[in-house]
Each structure stands twice: as C-alpha cells, then as structure tokens.
PDB file of C-alpha atoms and ligand atoms in Angstrom:
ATOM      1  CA  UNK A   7     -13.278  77.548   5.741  1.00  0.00           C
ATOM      2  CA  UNK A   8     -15.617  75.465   3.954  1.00  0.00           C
ATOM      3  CA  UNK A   9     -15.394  73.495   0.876  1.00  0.00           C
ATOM      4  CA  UNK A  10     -18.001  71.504  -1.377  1.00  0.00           C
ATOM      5  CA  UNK A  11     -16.882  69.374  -3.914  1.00  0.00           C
ATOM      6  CA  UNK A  12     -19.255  67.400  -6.173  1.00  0.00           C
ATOM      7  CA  UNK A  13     -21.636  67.313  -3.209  1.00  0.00           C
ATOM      8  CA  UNK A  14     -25.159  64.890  -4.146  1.00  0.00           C
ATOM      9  CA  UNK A  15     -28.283  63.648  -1.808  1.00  0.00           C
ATOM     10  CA  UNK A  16     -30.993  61.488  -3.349  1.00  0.00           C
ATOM     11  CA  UNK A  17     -34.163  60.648  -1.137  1.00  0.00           C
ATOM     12  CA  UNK A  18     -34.594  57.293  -2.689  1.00  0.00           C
ATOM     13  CA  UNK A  19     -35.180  58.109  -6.539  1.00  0.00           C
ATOM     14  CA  UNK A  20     -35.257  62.038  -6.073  1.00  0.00           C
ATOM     15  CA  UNK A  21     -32.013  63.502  -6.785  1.00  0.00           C
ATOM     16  CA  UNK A  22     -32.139  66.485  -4.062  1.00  0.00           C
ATOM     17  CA  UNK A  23     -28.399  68.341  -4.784  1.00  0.00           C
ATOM     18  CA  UNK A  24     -27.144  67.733  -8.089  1.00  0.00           C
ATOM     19  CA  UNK A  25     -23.738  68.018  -7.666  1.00  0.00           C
ATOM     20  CA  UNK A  26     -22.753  71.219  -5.708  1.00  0.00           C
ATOM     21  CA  UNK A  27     -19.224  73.400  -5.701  1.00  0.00           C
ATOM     22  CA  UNK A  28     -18.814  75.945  -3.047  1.00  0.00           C
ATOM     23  CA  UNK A  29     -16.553  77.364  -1.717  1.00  0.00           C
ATOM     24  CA  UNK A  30     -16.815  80.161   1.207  1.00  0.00           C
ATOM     25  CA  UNK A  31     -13.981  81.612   2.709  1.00  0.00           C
ATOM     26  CA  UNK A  32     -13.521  82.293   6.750  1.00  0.00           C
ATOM     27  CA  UNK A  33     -15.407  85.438   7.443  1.00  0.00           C
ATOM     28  CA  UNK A  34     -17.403  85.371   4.913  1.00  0.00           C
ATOM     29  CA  UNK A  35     -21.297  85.810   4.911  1.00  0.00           C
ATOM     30  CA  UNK A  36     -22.998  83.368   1.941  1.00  0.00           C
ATOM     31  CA  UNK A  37     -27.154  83.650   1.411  1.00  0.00           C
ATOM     32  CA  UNK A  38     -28.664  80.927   0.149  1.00  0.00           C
ATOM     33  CA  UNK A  39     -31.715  81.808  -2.105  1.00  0.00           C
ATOM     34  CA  UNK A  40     -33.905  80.072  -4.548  1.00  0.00           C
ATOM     35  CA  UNK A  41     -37.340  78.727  -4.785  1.00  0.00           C
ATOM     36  CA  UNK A  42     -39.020  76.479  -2.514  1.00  0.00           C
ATOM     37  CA  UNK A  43     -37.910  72.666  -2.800  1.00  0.00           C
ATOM     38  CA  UNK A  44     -34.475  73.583  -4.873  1.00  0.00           C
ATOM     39  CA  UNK A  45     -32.613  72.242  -1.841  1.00  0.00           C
ATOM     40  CA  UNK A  46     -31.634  75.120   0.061  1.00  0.00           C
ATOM     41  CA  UNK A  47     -31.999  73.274   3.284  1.00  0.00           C
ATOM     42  CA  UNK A  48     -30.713  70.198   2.252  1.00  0.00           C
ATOM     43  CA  UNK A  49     -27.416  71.594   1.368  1.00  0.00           C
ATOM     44  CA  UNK A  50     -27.154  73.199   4.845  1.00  0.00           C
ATOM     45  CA  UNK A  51     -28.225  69.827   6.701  1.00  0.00           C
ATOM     46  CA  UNK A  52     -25.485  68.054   4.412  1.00  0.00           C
ATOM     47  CA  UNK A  53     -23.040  70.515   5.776  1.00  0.00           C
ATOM     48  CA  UNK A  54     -23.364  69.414   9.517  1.00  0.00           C
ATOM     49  CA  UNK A  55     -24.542  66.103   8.188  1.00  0.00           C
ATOM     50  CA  UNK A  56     -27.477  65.759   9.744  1.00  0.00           C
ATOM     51  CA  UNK A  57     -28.332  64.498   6.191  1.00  0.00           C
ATOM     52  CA  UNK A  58     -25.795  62.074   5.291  1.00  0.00           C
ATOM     53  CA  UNK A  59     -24.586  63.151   1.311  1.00  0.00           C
ATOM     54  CA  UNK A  60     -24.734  60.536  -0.924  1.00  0.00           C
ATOM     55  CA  UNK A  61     -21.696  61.396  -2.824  1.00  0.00           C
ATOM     56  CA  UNK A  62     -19.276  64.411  -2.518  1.00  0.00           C
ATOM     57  CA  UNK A  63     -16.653  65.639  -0.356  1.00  0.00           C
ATOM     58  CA  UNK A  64     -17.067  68.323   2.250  1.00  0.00           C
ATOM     59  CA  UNK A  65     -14.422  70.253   4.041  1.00  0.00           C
ATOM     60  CA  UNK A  66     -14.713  72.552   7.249  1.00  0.00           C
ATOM     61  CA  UNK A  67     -11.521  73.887   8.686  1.00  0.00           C
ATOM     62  CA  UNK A  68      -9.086  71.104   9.035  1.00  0.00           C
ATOM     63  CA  UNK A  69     -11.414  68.238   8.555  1.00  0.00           C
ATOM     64  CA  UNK A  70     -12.704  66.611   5.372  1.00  0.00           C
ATOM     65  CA  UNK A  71     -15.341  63.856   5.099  1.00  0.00           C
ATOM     66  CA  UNK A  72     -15.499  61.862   1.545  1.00  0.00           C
ATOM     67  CA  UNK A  73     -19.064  60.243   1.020  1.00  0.00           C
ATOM     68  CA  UNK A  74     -17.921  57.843  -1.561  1.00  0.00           C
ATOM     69  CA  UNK A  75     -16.584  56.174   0.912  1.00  0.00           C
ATOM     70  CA  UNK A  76     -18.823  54.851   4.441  1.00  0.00           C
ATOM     71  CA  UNK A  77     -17.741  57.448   6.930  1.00  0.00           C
ATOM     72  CA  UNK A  78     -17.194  56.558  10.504  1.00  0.00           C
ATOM     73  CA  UNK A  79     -20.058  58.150  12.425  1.00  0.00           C
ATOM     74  CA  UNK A  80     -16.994  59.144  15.210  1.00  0.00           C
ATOM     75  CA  UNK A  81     -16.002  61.382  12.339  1.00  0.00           C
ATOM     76  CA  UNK A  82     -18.903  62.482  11.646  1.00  0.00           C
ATOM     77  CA  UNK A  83     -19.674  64.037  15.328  1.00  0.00           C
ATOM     78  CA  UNK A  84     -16.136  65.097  15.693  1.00  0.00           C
ATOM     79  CA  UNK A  85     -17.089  67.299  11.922  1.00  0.00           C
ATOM     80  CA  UNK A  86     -20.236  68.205  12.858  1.00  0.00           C
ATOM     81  CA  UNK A  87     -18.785  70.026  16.086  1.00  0.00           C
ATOM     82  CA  UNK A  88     -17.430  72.888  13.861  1.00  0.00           C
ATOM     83  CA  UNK A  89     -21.103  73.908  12.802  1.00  0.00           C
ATOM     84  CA  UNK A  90     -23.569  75.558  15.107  1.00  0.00           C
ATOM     85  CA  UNK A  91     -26.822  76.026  13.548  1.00  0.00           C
ATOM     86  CA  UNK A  92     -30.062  77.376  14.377  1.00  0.00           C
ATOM     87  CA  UNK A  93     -33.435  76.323  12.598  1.00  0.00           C
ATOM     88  CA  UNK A  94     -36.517  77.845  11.857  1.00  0.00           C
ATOM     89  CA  UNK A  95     -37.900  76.498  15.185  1.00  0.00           C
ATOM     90  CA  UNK A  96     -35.955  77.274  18.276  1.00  0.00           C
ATOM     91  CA  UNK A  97     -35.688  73.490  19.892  1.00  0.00           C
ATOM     92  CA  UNK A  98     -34.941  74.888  22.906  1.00  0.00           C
ATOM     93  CA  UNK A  99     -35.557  72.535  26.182  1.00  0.00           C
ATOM     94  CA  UNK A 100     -38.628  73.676  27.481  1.00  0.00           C
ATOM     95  CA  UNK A 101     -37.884  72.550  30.865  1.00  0.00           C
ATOM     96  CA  UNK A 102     -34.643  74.496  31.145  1.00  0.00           C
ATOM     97  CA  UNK A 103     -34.090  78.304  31.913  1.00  0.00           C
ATOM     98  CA  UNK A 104     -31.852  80.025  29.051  1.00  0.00           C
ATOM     99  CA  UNK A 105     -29.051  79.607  30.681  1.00  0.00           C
ATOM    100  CA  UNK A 106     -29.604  76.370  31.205  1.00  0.00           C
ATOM    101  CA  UNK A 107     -30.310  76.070  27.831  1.00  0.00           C
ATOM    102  CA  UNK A 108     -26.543  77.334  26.282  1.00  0.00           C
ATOM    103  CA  UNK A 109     -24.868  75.675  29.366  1.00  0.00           C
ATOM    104  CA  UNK A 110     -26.283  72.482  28.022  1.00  0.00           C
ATOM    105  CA  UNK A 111     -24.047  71.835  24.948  1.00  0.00           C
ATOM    106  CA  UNK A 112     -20.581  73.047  26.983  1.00  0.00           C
ATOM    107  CA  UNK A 113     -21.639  70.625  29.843  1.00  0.00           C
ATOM    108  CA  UNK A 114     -22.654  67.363  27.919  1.00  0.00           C
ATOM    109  CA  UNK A 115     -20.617  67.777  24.649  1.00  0.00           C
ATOM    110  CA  UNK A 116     -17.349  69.393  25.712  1.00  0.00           C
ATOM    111  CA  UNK A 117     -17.521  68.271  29.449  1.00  0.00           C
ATOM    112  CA  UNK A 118     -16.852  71.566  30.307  1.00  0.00           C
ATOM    113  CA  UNK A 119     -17.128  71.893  34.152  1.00  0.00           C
ATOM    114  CA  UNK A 120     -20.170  73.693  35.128  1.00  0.00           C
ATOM    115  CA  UNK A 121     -18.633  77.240  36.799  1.00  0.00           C
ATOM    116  CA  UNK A 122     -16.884  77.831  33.007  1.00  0.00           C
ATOM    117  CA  UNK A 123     -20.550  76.641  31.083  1.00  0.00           C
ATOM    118  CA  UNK A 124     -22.372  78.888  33.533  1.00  0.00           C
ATOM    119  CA  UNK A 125     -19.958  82.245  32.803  1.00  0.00           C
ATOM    120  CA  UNK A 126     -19.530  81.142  29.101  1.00  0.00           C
ATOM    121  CA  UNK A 127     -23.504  80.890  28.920  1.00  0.00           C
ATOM    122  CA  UNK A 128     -23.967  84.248  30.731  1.00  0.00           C
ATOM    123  CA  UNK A 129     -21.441  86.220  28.452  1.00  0.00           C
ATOM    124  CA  UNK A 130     -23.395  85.017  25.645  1.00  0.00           C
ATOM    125  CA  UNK A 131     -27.158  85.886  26.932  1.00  0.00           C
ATOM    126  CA  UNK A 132     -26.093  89.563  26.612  1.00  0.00           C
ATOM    127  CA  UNK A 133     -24.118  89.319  23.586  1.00  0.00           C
ATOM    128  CA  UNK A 134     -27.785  88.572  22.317  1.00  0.00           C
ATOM    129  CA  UNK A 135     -29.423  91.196  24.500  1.00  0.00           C
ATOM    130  CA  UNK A 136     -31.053  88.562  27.028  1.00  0.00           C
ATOM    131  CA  UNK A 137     -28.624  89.611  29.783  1.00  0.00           C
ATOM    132  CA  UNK A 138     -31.677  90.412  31.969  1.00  0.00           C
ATOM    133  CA  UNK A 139     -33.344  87.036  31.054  1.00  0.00           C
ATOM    134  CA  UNK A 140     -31.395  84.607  31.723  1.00  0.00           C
ATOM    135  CA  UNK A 141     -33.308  82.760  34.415  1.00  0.00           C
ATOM    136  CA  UNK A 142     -36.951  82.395  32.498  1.00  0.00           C
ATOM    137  CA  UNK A 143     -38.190  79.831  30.931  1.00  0.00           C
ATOM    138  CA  UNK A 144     -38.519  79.536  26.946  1.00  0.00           C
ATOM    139  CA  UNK A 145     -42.426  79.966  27.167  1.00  0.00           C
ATOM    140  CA  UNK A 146     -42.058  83.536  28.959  1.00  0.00           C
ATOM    141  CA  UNK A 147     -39.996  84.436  26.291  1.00  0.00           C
ATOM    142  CA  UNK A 148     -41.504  86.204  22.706  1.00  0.00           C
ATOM    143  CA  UNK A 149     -40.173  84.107  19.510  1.00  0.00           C
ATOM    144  CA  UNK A 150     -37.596  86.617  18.409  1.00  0.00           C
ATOM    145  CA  UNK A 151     -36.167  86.000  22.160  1.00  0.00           C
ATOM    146  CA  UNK A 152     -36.364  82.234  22.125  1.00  0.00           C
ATOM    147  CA  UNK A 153     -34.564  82.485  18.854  1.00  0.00           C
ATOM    148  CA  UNK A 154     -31.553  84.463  20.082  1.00  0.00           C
ATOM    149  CA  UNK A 155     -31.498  82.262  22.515  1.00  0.00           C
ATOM    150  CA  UNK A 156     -31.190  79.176  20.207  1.00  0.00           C
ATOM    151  CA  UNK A 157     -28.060  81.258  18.320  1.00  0.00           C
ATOM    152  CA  UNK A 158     -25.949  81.484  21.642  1.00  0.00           C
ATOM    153  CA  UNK A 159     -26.601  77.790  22.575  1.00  0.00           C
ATOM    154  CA  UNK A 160     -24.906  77.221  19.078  1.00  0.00           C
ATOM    155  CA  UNK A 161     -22.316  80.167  19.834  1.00  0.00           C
ATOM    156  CA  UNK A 162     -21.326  78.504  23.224  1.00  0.00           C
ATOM    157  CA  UNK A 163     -20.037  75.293  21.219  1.00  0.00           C
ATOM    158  CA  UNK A 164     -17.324  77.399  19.735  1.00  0.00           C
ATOM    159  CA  UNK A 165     -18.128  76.656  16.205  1.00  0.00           C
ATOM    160  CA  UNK A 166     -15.742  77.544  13.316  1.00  0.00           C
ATOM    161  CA  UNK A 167     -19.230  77.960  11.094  1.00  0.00           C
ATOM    162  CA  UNK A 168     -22.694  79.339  11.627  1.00  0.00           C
ATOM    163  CA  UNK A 169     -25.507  78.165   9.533  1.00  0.00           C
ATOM    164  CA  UNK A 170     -28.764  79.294   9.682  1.00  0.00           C
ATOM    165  CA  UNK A 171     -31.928  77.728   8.508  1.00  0.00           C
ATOM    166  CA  UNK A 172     -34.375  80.080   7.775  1.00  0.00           C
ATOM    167  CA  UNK A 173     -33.933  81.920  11.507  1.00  0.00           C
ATOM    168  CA  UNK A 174     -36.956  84.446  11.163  1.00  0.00           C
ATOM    169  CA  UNK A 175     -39.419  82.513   9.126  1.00  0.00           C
ATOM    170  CA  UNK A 176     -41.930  81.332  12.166  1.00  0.00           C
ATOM    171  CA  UNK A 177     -41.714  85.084  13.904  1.00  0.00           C
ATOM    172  CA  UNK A 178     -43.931  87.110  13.532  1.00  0.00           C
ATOM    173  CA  UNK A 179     -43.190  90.402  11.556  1.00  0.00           C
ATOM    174  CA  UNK A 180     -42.305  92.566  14.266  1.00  0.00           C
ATOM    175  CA  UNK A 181     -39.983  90.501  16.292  1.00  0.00           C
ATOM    176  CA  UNK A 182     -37.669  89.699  12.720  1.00  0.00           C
ATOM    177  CA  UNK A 183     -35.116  93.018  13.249  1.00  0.00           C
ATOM    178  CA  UNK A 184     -34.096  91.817  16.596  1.00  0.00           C
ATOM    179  CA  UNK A 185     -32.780  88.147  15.189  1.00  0.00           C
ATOM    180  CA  UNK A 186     -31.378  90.213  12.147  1.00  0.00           C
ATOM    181  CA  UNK A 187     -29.316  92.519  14.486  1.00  0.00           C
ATOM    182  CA  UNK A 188     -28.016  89.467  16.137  1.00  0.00           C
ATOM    183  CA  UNK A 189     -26.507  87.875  12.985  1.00  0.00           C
ATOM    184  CA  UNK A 190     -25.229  91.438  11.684  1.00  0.00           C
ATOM    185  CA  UNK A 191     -23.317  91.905  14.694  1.00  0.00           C
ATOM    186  CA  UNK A 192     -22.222  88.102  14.203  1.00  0.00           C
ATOM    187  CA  UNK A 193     -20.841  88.753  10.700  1.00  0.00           C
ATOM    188  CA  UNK A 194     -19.423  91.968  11.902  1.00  0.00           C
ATOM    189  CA  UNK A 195     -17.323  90.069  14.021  1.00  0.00           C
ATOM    190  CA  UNK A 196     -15.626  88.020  11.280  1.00  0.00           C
ATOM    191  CA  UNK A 197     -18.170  85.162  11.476  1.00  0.00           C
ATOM    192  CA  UNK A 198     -18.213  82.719   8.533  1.00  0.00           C
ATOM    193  CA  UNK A 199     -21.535  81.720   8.081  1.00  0.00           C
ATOM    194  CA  UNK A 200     -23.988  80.116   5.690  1.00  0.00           C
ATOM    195  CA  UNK A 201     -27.356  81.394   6.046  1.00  0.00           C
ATOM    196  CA  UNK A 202     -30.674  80.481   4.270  1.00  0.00           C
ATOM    197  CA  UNK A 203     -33.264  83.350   3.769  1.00  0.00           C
ATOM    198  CA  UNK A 204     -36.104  85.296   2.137  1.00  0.00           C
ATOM    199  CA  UNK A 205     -34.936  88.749   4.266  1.00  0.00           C
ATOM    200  CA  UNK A 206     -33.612  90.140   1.158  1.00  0.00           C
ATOM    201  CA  UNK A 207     -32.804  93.201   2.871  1.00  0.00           C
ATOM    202  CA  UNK A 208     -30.682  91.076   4.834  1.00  0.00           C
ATOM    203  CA  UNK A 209     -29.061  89.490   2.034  1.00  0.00           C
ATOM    204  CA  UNK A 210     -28.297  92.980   0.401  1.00  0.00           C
ATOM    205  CA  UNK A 211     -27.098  94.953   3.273  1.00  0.00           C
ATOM    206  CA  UNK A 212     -24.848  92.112   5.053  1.00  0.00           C
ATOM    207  CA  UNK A 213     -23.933  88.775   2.265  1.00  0.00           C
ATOM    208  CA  UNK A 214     -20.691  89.194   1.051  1.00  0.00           C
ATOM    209  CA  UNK A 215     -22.094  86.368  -1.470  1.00  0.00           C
ATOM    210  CA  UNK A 216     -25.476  85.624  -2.757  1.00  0.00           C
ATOM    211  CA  UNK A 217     -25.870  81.677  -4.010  1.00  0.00           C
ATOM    212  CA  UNK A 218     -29.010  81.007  -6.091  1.00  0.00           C
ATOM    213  CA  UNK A 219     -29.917  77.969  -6.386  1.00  0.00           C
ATOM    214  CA  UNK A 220     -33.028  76.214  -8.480  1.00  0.00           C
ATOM    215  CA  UNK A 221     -33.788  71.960  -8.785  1.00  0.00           C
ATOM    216  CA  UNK A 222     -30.581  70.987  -6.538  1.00  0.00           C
ATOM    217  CA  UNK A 223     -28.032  73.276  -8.792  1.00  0.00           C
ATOM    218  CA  UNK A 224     -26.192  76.629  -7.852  1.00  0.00           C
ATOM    219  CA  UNK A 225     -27.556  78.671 -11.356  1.00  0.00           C
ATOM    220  CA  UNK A 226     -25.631  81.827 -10.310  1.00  0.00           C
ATOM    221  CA  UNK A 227     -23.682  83.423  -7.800  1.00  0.00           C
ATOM    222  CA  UNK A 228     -21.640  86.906  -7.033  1.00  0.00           C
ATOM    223  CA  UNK A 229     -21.630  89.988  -4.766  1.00  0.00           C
ATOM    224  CA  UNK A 230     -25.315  91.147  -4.031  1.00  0.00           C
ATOM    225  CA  UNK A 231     -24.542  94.475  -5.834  1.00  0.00           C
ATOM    226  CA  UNK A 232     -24.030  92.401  -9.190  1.00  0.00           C
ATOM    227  CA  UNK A 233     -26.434  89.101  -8.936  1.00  0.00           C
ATOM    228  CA  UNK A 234     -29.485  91.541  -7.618  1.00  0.00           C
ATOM    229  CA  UNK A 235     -28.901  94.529 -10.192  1.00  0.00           C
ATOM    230  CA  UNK A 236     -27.630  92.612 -12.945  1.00  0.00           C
ATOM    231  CA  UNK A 237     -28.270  88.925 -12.775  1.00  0.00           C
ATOM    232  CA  UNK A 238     -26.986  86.589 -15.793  1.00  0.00           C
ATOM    233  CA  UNK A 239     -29.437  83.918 -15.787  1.00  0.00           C
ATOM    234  CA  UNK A 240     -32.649  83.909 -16.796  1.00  0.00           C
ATOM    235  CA  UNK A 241     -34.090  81.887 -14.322  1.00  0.00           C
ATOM    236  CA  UNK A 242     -32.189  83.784 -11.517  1.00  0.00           C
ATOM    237  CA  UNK A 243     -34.346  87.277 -13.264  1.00  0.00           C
ATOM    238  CA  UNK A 244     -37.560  85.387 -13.280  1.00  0.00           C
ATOM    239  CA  UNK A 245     -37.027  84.448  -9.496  1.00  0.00           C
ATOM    240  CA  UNK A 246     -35.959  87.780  -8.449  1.00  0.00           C
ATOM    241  CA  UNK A 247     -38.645  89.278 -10.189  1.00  0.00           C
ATOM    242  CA  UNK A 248     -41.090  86.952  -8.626  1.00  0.00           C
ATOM    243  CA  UNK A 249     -40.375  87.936  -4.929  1.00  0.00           C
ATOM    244  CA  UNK A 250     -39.862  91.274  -5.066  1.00  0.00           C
TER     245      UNK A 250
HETATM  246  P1  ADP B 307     -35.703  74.183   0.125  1.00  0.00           P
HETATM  247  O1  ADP B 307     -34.991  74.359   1.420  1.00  0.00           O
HETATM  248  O2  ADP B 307     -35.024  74.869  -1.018  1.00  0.00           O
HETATM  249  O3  ADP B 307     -37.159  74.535   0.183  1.00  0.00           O
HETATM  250  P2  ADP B 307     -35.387  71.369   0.669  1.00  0.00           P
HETATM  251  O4  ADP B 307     -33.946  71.119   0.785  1.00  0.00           O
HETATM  252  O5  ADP B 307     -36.175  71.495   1.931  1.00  0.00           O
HETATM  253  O6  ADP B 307     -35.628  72.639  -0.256  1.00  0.00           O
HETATM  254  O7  ADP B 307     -36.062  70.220  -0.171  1.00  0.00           O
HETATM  255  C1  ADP B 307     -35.626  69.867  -1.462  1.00  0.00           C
HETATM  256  C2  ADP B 307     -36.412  68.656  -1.951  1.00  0.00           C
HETATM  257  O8  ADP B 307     -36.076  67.524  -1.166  1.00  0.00           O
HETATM  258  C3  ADP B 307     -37.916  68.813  -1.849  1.00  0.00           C
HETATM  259  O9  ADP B 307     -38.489  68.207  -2.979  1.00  0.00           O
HETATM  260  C4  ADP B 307     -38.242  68.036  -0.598  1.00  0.00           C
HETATM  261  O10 ADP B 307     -39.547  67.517  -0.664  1.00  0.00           O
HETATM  262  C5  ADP B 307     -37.226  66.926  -0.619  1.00  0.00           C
HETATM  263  N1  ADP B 307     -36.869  66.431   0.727  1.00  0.00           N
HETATM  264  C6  ADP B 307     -36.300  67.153   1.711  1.00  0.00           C
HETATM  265  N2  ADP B 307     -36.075  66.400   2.803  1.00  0.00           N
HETATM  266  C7  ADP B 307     -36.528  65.148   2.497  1.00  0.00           C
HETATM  267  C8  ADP B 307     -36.578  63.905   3.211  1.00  0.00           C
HETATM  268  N3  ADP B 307     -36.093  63.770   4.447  1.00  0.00           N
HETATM  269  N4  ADP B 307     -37.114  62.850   2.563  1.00  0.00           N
HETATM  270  C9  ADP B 307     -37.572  62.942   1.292  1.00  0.00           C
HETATM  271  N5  ADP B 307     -37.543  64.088   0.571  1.00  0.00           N
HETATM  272  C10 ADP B 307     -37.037  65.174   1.152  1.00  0.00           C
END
C-alpha cells in the first residue's frame, strides 16, 4: 500500500530524511519511534506531501509521485487524497458543529451532495463514540473528543491510508485510552496506517511493525516482540532504555 524509495527533505542546508526505504503493506499497522528531531514527522508530512521531498519516490495504492522530477501540484492533491491524517492538534473549525465538521471534506473535496455527507458524517460520529454529540460545538467538547472527532473527518474522505501525528500528545492523561480505542478498533478493521507515537503500550499491543528511526535514518525495524525484547542496534537499546 505504500512504498518509499530513496525518500530525502533538506530545510535549506539541514538534511532532515536521509534517504528512507519503507515499505508497509495494506493492513498493516507501522509505529514510528525515535528521538525528538530524527524526523519522525517529517517523514509522515512527506507522505501526504504537505512537505514536498526533495528527492525520492513515494507510492500509495495506484499512484506514484517521483521528486526528481517537478511534480504537478494536480498530482499532488489527487495523491494526497489517499491519506487522512490527524495531528497532534485537532484543527477542527471552531465555528462548525461535528458534524459539520466531517461533512466538510465530503462536501467541498468530493462534491458529495449534502444528504450522503450528512449520513456518511453521522455513521462516523458513532463509529468514534460521539453519536450523541454530533450537534456541539468543538469547545463543548473535552480534547480526547475533539480528537476523535478530527479522525472521522479524515475517515469520511475514504482514505486508502491513515497517518497519525502524534494523536494523544496535547491530551491530558486521562482522556489518552479513549483516542487509543479509536485507532485499535481502526487497525482491527484492516486499516493500513502509519502512526507516530510515544504510547508504547500502544505500539506493543497493536504495531504489526515498529520503525526506529534516529538523525533522518530508519536504524532498525521488526515485529514489536523482537525490536523491544531484543533490539540489534545499539543506539535503538540506548533509546529504549532511555524512555522506559
Ligand atoms: P521528530 O518528529 O522526530 O521530532 P521532525 O520531523 O519534527 O522530527 O524534525 C526533524 C528536524 O527537522 C528537526 O531538526 C526540525 O527542527 C527540522 N524541521 C522540521 N520542520 C522544519 C521546517 N519546516 N523548517 C526547518 N526545519 C524543520
């Protein structure tokens, strides 16, 4: 489902991703770890290019983009389509009710009439639990709420790929389980998805792949059973040992 190939991004004279190989097939769950500033986000903003890769070439699905070459920016929104993604803020329209909210994409995007954006929308608020809110306003709702609330506005674009930015960083301690749940019951349904973390508990119980990465390489990756219990590279130990 997705493929990296030889994937860079420089900010001016920092070289962010030095050349990145992935590969993650559909259904699968990958979590990104590694220290601050190795380029965990980066790699996921490269995916749904809202950081344009220097050099590399990056497959979803059916489409490829090739950076050595200047890529049409029609081909870049048509590519970007296939990703939903949810950040470690919620962005949500603070003017609009929830519903209005996940109707928003379907409507402007896909031009999908407003009866099927409105049922569509709805069907999604309880898949998230928020059947019973779906007419408040983001600032009545708690943070784990707004945030499963931001993952069905990217559900109701029918991505192929879910990537996740750090979802439960800004909540507060409590309210972390609930946007957890969401994402297990996500990846229990055969959701491919690409998620950045520090909910190692997360990674453990629900990553059929752990990637670490370190200074804009992947140093190691393999099933959580083997790269948590038994890592292979040094630096991989020292980071492990550092957070737990
Ligand atoms: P991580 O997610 O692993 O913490 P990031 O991908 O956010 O790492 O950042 C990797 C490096 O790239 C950091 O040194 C960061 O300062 C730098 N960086 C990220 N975004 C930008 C940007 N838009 N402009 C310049 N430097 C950036």
């Amino acid at each position: 489902m997705i493929s990296i190939n030889g994937l860079t991004k420089n900010f001016g004279e920092l070289e962010v991703l030095k050349g990145i190989n992935l590969q993650v097939e559909k259904g699968r769950v990958v979590v990104v770890i590694g220290p601050s500033g190795s380029g965990k986000t980066t790699l996921l903003r490269c995916l749904n290019i809202l950081e344009v890769p220097t050099s590399g070439v990056v497959s979803i699905g059916e489409q490829t983009l090739d950076f050595s070459d200047r890529v049409a920016n029609k081909h870049i929104a048509a590519f970007r389509r296939q990703t939903g993604m949810v950040f470690q803020g919620y962005n949500l329209f603070p003017h609009k009710t929830a519903l209005e909210n996940v109707m928003e994409g379907p409507l402007t995007v896909k031009k999908e009439t407003k009866k099927a954006a409105r049922t569509k929308a709805a069907s999604l608020l309880n898949k998230v639990g928020l059947g019973d809110k779906m007419d408040v306003y983001p600032y009545q709702l708690s943070g784990g709420q707004q945030q499963r609330v931001g993952i069905a506005r990217a559900l109701a674009m029918e991505p192929n790929v879910m990537l996740f930015d750090e979802p439960t960083s800004a909540l507060d301690p409590e309210l972390v389980g609930e946007v957890l749940k969401v994402m297990k019951d996500l990846a229990k349904e055969g959701m491919t998805m690409m998620v950045v973390t520090h909910e190692m508990r997360f990674a453990k119980e629900v990553a059929d792949e752990i990637i670490f990465m370190e200074d804009g390489i992947v140093v190691e990756k393999g099933a959580p059973a083997t790269l948590f219990s038994n890592p292979q590279q040094v630096r991989t130990r020292q980071f492990l040992r550092m957070i737990q």
